[in-house]
mmCIF file with all atom_site columns, C-alpha atoms in Angstrom:
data_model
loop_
_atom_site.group_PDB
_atom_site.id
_atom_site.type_symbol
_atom_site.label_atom_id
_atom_site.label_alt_id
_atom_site.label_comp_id
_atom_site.label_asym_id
_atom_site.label_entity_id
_atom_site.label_seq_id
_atom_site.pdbx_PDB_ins_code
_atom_site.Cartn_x
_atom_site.Cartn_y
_atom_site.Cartn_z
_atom_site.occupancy
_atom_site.B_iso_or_equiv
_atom_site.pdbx_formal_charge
_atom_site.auth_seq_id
_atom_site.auth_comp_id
_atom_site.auth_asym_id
_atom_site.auth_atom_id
_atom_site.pdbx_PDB_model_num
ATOM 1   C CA . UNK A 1 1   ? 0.000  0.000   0.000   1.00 43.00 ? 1   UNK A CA 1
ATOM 2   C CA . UNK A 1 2   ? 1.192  3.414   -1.017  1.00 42.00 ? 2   UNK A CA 1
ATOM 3   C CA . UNK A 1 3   ? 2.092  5.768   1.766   1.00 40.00 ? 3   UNK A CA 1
ATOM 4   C CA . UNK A 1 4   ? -0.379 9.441   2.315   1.00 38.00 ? 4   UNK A CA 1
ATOM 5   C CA . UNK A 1 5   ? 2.407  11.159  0.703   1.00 35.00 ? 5   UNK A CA 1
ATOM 6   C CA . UNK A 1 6   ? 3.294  8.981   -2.256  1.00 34.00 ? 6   UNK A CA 1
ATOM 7   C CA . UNK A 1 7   ? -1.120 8.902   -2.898  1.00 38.00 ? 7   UNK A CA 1
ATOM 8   C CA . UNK A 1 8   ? -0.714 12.908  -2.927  1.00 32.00 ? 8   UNK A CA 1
ATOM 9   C CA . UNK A 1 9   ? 2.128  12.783  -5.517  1.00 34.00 ? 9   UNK A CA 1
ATOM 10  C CA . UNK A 1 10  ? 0.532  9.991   -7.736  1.00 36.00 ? 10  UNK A CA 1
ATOM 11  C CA . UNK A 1 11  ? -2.922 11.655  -7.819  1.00 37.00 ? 11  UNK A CA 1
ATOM 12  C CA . UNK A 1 12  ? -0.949 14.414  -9.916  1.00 38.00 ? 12  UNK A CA 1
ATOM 13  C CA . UNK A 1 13  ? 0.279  11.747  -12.399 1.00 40.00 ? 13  UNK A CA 1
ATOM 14  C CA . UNK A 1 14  ? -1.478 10.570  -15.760 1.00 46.00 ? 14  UNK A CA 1
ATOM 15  C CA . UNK A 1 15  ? -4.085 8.102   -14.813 1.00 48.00 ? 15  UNK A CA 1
ATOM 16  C CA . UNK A 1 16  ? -2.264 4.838   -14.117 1.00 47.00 ? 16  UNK A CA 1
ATOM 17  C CA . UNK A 1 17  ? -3.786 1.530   -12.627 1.00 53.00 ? 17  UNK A CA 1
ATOM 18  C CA . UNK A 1 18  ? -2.455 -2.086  -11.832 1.00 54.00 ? 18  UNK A CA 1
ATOM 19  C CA . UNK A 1 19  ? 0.945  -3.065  -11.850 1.00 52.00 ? 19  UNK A CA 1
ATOM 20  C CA . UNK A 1 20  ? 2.029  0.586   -13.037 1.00 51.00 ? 20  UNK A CA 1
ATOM 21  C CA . UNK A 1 21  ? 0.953  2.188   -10.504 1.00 46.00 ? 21  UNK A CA 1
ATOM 22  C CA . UNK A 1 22  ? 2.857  0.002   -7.565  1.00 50.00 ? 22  UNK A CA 1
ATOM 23  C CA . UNK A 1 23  ? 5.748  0.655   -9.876  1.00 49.00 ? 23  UNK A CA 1
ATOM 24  C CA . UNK A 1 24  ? 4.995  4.299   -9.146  1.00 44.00 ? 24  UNK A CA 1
ATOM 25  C CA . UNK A 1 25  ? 4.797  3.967   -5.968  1.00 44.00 ? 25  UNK A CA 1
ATOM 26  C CA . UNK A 1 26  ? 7.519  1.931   -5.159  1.00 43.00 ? 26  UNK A CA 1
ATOM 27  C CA . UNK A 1 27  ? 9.785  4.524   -7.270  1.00 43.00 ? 27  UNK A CA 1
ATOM 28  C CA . UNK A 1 28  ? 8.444  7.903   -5.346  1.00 39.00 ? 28  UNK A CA 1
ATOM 29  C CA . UNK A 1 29  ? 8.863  5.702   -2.166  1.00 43.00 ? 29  UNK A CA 1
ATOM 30  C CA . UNK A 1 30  ? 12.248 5.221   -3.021  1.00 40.00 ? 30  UNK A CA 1
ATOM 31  C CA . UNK A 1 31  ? 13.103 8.706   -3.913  1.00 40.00 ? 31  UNK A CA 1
ATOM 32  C CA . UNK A 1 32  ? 11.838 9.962   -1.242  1.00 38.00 ? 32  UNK A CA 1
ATOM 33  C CA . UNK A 1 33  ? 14.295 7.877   1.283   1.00 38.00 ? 33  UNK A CA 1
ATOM 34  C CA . UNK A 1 34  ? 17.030 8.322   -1.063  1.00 38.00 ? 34  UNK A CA 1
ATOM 35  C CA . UNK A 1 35  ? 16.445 11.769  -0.386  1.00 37.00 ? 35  UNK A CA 1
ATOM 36  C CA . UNK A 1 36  ? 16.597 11.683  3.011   1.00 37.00 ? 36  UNK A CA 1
ATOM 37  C CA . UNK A 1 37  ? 19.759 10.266  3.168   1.00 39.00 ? 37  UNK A CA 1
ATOM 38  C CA . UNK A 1 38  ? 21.391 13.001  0.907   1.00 38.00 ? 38  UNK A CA 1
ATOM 39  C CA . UNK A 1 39  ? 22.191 15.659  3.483   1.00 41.00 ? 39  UNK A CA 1
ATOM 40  C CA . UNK A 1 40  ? 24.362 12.531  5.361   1.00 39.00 ? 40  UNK A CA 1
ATOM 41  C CA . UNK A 1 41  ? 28.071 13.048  4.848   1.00 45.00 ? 41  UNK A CA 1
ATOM 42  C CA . UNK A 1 42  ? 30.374 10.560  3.921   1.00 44.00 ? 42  UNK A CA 1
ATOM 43  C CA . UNK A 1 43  ? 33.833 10.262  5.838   1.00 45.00 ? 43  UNK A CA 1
ATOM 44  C CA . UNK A 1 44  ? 37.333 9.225   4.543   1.00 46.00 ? 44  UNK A CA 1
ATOM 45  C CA . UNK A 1 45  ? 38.376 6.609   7.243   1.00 47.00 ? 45  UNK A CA 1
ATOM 46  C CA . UNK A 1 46  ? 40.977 9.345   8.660   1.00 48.00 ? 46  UNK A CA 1
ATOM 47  C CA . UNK A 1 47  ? 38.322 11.731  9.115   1.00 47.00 ? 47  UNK A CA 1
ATOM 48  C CA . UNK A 1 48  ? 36.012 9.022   10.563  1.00 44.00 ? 48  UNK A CA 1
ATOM 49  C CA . UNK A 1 49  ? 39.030 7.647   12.648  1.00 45.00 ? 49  UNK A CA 1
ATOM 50  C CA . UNK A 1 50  ? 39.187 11.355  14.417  1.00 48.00 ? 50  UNK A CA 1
ATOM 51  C CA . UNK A 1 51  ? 35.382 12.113  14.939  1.00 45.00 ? 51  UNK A CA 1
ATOM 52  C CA . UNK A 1 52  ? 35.277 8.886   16.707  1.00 45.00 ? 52  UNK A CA 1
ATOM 53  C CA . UNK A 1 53  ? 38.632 9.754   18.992  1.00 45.00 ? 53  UNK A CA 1
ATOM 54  C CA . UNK A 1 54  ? 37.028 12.998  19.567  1.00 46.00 ? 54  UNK A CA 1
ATOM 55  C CA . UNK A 1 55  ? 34.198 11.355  20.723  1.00 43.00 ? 55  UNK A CA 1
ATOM 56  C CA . UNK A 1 56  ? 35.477 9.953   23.550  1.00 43.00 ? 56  UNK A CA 1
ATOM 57  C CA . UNK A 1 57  ? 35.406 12.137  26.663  1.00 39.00 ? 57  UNK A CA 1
ATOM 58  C CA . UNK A 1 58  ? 38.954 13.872  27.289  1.00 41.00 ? 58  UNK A CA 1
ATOM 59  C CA . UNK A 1 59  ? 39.698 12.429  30.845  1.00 38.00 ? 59  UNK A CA 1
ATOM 60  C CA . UNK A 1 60  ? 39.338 8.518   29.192  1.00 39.00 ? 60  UNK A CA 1
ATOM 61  C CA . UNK A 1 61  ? 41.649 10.143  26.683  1.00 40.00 ? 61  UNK A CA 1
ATOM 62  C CA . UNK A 1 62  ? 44.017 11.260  29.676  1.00 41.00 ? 62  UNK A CA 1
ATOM 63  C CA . UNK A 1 63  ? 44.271 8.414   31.144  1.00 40.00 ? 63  UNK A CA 1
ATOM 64  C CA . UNK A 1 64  ? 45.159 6.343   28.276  1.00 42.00 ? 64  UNK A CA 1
ATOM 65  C CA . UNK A 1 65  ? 42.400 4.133   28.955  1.00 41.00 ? 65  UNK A CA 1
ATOM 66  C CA . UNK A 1 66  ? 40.137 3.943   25.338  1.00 40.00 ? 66  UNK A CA 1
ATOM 67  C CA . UNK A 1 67  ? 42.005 3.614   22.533  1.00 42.00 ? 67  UNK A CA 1
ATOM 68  C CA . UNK A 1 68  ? 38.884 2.702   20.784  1.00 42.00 ? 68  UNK A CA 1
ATOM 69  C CA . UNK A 1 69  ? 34.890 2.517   21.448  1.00 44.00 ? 69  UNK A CA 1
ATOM 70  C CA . UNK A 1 70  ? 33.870 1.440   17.634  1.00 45.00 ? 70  UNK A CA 1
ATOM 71  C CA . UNK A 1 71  ? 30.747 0.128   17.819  1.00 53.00 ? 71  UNK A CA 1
ATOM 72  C CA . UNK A 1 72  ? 31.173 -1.855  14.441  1.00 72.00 ? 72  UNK A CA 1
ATOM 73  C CA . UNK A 1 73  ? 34.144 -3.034  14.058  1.00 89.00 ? 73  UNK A CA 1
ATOM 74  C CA . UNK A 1 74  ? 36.936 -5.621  15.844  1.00 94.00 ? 74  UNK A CA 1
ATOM 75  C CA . UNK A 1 75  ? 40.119 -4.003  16.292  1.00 95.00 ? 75  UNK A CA 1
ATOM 76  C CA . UNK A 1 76  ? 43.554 -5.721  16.865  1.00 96.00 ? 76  UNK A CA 1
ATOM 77  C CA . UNK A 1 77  ? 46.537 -3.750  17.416  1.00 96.00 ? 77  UNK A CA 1
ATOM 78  C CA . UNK A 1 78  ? 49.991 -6.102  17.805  1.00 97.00 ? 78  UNK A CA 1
ATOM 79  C CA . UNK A 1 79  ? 51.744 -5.058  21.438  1.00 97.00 ? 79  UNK A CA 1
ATOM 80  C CA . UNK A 1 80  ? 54.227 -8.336  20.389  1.00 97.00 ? 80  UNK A CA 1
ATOM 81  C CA . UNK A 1 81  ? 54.847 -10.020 17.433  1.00 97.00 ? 81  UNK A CA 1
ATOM 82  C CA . UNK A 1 82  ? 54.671 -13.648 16.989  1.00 98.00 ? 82  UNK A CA 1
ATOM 83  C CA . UNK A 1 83  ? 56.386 -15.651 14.694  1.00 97.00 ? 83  UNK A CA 1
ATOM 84  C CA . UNK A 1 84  ? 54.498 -14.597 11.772  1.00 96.00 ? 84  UNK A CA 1
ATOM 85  C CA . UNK A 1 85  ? 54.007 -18.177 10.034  1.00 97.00 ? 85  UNK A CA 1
ATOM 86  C CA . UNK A 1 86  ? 51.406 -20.500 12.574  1.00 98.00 ? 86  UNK A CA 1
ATOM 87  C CA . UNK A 1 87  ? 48.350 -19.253 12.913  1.00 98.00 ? 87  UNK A CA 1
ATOM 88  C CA . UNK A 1 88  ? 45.185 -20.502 14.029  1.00 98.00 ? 88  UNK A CA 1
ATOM 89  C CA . UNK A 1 89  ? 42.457 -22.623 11.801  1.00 97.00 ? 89  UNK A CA 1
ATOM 90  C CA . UNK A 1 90  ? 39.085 -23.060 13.369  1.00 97.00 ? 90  UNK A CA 1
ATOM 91  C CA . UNK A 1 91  ? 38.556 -26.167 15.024  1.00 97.00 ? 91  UNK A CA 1
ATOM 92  C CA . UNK A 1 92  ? 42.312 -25.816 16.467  1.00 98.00 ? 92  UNK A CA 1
ATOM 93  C CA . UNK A 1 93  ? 42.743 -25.752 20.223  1.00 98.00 ? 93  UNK A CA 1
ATOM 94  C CA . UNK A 1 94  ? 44.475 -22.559 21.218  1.00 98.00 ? 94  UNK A CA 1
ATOM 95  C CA . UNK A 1 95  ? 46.106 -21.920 24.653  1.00 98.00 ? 95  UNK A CA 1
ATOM 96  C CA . UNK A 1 96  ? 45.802 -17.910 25.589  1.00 98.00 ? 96  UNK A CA 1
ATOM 97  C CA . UNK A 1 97  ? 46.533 -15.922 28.537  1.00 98.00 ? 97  UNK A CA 1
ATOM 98  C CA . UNK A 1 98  ? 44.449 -12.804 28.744  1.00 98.00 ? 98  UNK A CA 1
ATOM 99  C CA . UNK A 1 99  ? 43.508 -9.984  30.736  1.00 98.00 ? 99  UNK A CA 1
ATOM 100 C CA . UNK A 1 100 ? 39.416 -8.319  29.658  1.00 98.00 ? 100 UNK A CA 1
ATOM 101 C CA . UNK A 1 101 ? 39.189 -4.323  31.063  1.00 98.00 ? 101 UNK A CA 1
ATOM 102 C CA . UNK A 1 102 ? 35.556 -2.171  29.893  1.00 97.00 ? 102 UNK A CA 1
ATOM 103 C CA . UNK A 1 103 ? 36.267 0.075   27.445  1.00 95.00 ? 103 UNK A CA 1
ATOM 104 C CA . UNK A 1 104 ? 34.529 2.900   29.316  1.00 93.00 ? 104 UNK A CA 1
ATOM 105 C CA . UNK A 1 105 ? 36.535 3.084   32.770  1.00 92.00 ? 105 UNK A CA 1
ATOM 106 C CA . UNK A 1 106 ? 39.120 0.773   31.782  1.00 93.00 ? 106 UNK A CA 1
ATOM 107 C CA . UNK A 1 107 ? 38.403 -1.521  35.003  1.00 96.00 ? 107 UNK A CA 1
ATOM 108 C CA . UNK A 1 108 ? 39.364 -5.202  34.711  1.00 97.00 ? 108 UNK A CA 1
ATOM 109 C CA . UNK A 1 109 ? 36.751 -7.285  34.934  1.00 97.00 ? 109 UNK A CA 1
ATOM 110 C CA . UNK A 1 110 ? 38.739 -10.744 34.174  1.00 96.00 ? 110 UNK A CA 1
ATOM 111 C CA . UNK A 1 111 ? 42.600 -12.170 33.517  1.00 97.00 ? 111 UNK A CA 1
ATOM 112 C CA . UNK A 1 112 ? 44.407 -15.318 33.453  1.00 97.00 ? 112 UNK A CA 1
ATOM 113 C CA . UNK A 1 113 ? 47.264 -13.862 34.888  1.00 97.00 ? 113 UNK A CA 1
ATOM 114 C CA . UNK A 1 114 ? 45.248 -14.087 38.233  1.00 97.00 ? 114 UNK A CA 1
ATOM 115 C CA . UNK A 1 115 ? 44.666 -17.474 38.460  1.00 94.00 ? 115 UNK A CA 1
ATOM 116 C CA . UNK A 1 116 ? 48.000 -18.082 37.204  1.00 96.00 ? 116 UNK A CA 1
ATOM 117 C CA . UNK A 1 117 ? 46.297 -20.251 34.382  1.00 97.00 ? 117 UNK A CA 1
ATOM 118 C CA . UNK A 1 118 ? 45.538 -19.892 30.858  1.00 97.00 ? 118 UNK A CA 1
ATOM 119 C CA . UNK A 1 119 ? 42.712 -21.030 29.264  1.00 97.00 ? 119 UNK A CA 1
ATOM 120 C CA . UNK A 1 120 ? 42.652 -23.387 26.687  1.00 98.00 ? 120 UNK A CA 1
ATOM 121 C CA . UNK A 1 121 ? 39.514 -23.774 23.865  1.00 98.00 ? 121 UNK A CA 1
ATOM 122 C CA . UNK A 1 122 ? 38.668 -24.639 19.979  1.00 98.00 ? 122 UNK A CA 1
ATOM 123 C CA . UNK A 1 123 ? 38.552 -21.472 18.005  1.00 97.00 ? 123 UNK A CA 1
ATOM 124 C CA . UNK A 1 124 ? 36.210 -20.818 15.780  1.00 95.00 ? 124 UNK A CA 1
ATOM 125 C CA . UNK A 1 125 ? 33.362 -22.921 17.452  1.00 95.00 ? 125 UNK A CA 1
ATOM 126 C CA . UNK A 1 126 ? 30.978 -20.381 19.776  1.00 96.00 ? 126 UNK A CA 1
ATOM 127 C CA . UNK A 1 127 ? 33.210 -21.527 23.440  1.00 96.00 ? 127 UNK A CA 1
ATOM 128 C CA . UNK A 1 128 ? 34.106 -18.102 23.518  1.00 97.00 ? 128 UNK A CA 1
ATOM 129 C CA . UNK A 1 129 ? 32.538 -14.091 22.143  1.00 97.00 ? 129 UNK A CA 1
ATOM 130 C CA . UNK A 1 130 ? 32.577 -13.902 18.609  1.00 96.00 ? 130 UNK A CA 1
ATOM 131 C CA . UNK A 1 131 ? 34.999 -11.001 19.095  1.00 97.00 ? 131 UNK A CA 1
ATOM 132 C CA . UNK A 1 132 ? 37.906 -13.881 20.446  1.00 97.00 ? 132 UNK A CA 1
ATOM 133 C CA . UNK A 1 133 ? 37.149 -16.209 17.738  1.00 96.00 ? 133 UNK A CA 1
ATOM 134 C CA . UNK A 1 134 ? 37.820 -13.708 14.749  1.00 96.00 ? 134 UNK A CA 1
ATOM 135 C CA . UNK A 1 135 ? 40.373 -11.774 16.525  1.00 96.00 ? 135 UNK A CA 1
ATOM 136 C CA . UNK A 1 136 ? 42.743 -14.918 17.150  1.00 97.00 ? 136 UNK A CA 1
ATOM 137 C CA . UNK A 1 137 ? 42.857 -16.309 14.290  1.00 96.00 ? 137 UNK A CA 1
ATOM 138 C CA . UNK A 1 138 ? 44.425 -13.666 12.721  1.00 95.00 ? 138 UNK A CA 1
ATOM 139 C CA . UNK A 1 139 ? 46.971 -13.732 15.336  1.00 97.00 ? 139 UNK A CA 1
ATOM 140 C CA . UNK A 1 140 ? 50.185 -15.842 14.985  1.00 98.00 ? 140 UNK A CA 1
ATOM 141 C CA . UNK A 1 141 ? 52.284 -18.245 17.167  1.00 98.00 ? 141 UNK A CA 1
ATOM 142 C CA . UNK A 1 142 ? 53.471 -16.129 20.506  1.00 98.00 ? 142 UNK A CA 1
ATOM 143 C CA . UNK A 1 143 ? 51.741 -12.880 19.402  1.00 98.00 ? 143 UNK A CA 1
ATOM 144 C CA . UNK A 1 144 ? 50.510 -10.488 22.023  1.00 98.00 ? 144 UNK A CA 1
ATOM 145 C CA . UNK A 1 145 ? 47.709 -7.704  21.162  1.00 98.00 ? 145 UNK A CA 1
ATOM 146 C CA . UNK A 1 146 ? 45.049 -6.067  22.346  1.00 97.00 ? 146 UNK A CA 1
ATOM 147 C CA . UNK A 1 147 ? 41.663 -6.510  20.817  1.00 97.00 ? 147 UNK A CA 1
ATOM 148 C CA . UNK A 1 148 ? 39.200 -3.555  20.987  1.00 97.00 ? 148 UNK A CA 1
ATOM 149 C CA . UNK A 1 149 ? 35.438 -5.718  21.199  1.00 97.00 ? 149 UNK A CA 1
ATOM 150 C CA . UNK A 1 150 ? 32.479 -3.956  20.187  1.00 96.00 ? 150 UNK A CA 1
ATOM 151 C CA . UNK A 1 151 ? 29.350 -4.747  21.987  1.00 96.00 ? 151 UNK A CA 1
ATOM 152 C CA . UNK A 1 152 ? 27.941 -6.916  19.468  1.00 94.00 ? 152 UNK A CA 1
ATOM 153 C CA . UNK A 1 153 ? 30.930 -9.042  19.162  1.00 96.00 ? 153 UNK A CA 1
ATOM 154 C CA . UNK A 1 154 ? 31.183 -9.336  23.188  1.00 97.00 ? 154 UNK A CA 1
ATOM 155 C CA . UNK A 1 155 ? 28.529 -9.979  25.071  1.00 96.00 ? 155 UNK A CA 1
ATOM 156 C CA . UNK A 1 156 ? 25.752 -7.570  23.227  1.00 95.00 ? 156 UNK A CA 1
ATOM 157 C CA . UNK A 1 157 ? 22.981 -6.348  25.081  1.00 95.00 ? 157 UNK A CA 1
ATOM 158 C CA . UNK A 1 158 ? 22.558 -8.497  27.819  1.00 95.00 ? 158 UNK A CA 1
ATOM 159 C CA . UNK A 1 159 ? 25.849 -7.866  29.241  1.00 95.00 ? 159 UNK A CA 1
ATOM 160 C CA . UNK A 1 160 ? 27.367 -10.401 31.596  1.00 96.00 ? 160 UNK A CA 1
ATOM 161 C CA . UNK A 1 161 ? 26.187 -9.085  34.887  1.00 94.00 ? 161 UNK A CA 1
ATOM 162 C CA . UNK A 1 162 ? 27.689 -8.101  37.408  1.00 94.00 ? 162 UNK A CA 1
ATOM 163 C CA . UNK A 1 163 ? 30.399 -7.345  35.835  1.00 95.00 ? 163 UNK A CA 1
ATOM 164 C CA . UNK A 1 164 ? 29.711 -6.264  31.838  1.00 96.00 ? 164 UNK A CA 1
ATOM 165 C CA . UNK A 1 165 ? 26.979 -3.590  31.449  1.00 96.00 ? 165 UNK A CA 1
ATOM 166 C CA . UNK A 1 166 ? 24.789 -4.083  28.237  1.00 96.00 ? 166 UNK A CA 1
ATOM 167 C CA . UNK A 1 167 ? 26.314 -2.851  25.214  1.00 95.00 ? 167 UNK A CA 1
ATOM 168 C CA . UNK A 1 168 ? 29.855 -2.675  27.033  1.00 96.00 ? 168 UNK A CA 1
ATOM 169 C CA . UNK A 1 169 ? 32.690 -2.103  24.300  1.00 97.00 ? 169 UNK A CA 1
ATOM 170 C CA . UNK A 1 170 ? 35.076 -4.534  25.702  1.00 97.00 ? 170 UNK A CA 1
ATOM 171 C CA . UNK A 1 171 ? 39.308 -4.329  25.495  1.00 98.00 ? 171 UNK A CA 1
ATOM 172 C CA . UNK A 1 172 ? 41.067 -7.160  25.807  1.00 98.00 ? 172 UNK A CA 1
ATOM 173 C CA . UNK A 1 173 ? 45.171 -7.998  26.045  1.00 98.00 ? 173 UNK A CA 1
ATOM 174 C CA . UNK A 1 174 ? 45.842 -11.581 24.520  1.00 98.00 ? 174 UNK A CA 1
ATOM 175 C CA . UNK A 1 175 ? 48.841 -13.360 24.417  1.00 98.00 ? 175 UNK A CA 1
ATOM 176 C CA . UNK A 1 176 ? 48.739 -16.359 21.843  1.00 98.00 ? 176 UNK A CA 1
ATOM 177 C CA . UNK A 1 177 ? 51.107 -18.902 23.553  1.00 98.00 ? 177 UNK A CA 1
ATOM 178 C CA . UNK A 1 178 ? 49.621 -22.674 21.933  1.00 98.00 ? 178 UNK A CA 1
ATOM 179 C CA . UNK A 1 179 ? 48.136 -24.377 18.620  1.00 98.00 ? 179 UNK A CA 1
ATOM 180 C CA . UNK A 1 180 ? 46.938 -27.153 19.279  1.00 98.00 ? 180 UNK A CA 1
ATOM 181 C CA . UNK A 1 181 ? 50.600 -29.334 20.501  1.00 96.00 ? 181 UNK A CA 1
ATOM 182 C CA . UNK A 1 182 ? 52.558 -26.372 19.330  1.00 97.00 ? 182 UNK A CA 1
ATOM 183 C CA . UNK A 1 183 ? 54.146 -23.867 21.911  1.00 97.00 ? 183 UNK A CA 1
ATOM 184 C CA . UNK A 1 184 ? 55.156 -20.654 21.098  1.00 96.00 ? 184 UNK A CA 1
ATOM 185 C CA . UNK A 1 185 ? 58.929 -20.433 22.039  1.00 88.00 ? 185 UNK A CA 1
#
């Protein structure tokens, strides 16, 4: 069914009935949305890169404690290289140490290094966020890096009470140290 607005517009048209008129419709539905996404500006990725740095609040940026809230996207940066040549294939077991902090505060809510233990699970098959099993396995043998964990590739909007809020951009420091039988060195 055509909408008030695209009746209005169509009433001013030569008479047209049937199919031709959905076709019509559809088309001064579609230019009307099209049109109200004109006035929307499209960023290079630099420019996008500083509008979202700006957007976080100046005393996270102080203390060092965001380097990114994306909401989108999984971000890895490399604090260690590995050795560049075994990575990861899902279904492998991988061995990781790891410390999890909240984006916004930068309070730890989980680590390895605590227990003095790290944990060891298949990659690539749902044991842990989505954000772990697509950020390892681009990682290689002994790598360390931190992984910046949008909401929807963490734990979303339920959270993981008490300690992840809904929607909680997560940052996490991972240290690659097994494949499978293979230790890094």
């Amino acid at each position: 069914s055509a909408s008030p607005t695209s009746g209005r517009i169509l009433s001013h048209m030569p008479s047209l009935s049937g199919a031709s008129l959905r076709s019509a419709a559809v088309l001064v539905m579609l230019s009307t949305a099209a049109h109200a996404f004109a006035p929307c500006k499209t960023l290079s990725p630099t420019a996008f890169s500083q509008a979202r740095r700006e957007a976080v609040s100046p005393s996270l940026r102080q203390a060092g404690g965001v380097t990114s809230l994306s909401m989108a996207s999984l971000e890895r940066t490399v604090l260690r290289e590995g050795d560049g040549k075994t990575f990861p294939q899902k279904g492998d077991m991988v061995t990781c140490h790891y410390e999890g902090r909240l984006a916004r505060g930068n309070s730890k809510f989980d680590s390895s290094y605590d227990f003095g233990e790290p944990i060891t699970f298949q990659i690539g098959e749902g044991q842990v966020i989505k954000g772990w099993d697509q950020g390892i396995l681009d990682m290689s043998l002994g790598e360390k890096c931190q992984l910046d964990v949008p909401p929807f590739y963490g734990y979303g909007p339920r959270g993981d009470p008490p300690d992840i809020p809904p929607m909680s951009p997560l940052v996490f420091d991972i240290e690659l140290i097994a494949i499978n039988d293979q230790k890094a060195s």
